Amino acid sequence: WYNMVDGSRLHELRMDRLNEKGLAGLNEAILETGKDEIFRALAIMTLHLEKNPGQNAVIHCAQGKDRTGMLVMLLQSILGVSDLDIIADYFLSNQMLEEASGKRRGSAATNEMPAKGRLDRRIFSGTTERAMISTLHFLRGKYGSVAPGYLDSIGFDARWRQRLLSVLIPESRSTSWYSKL
């Protein structure tokens, strides 16, 4: 309804809601609205590694915490990395950003509130362990698990996960532990 009447008002409402939900909310939005892109990224990575055995694949962006952070979290889940390690690795991007900038990320240079309907960059400029904890909790609550739950829902099913594991961990071809994924 707002879109038909006032698109800018709808945008303001979305930005205000995103500010309220913070980084965990942004992660949820990425995972929910980017399902096709996430599947495509995982499939392309799998196909690249199958065609180029022994080569590396690089996943990167400016800060490594938003879309890249979600993709890495999914890959770590496929590999069976513990939640504690996933959370710690996610938070490393914040620590590296702090070291690179020489200051604490996420702290505002000003106490000014952003204009209504605008993204509050102070909320999204760094990472927190809480954001990844909330993201993992969200995925498990909605899908039962990250892998297979969420990944199955986007089409990156057991066959795709098996293919990816076989190129990431070649000895997994001869083991049956991945069949449980």
Short mmCIF file of C-alpha atoms in Angstrom, two decimals, residues 78-79 164-175 177-178:
data_model
loop_
_atom_site.label_atom_id
_atom_site.label_comp_id
_atom_site.label_asym_id
_atom_site.label_seq_id
_atom_site.Cartn_x
_atom_site.Cartn_y
_atom_site.Cartn_z
CA ILE A 78 29.12 -27.09 5.76
CA LEU A 79 32.63 -27.93 6.95
CA LEU A 164 31.82 -29.00 -2.28
CA LEU A 165 33.25 -31.07 0.55
CA SER A 166 34.93 -33.44 -1.91
CA VAL A 167 36.94 -30.55 -3.38
CA LEU A 168 37.57 -28.76 -0.10
CA ILE A 169 38.54 -31.92 1.75
CA PRO A 170 39.52 -34.51 -0.91
CA GLU A 171 39.74 -37.35 1.61
CA SER A 172 36.01 -36.80 2.31
CA ARG A 173 35.30 -38.64 -0.97
CA SER A 174 36.12 -41.90 0.73
CA THR A 175 34.37 -41.24 4.03
CA TRP A 177 30.60 -38.54 7.51
CA TYR A 178 29.38 -36.01 4.91
#
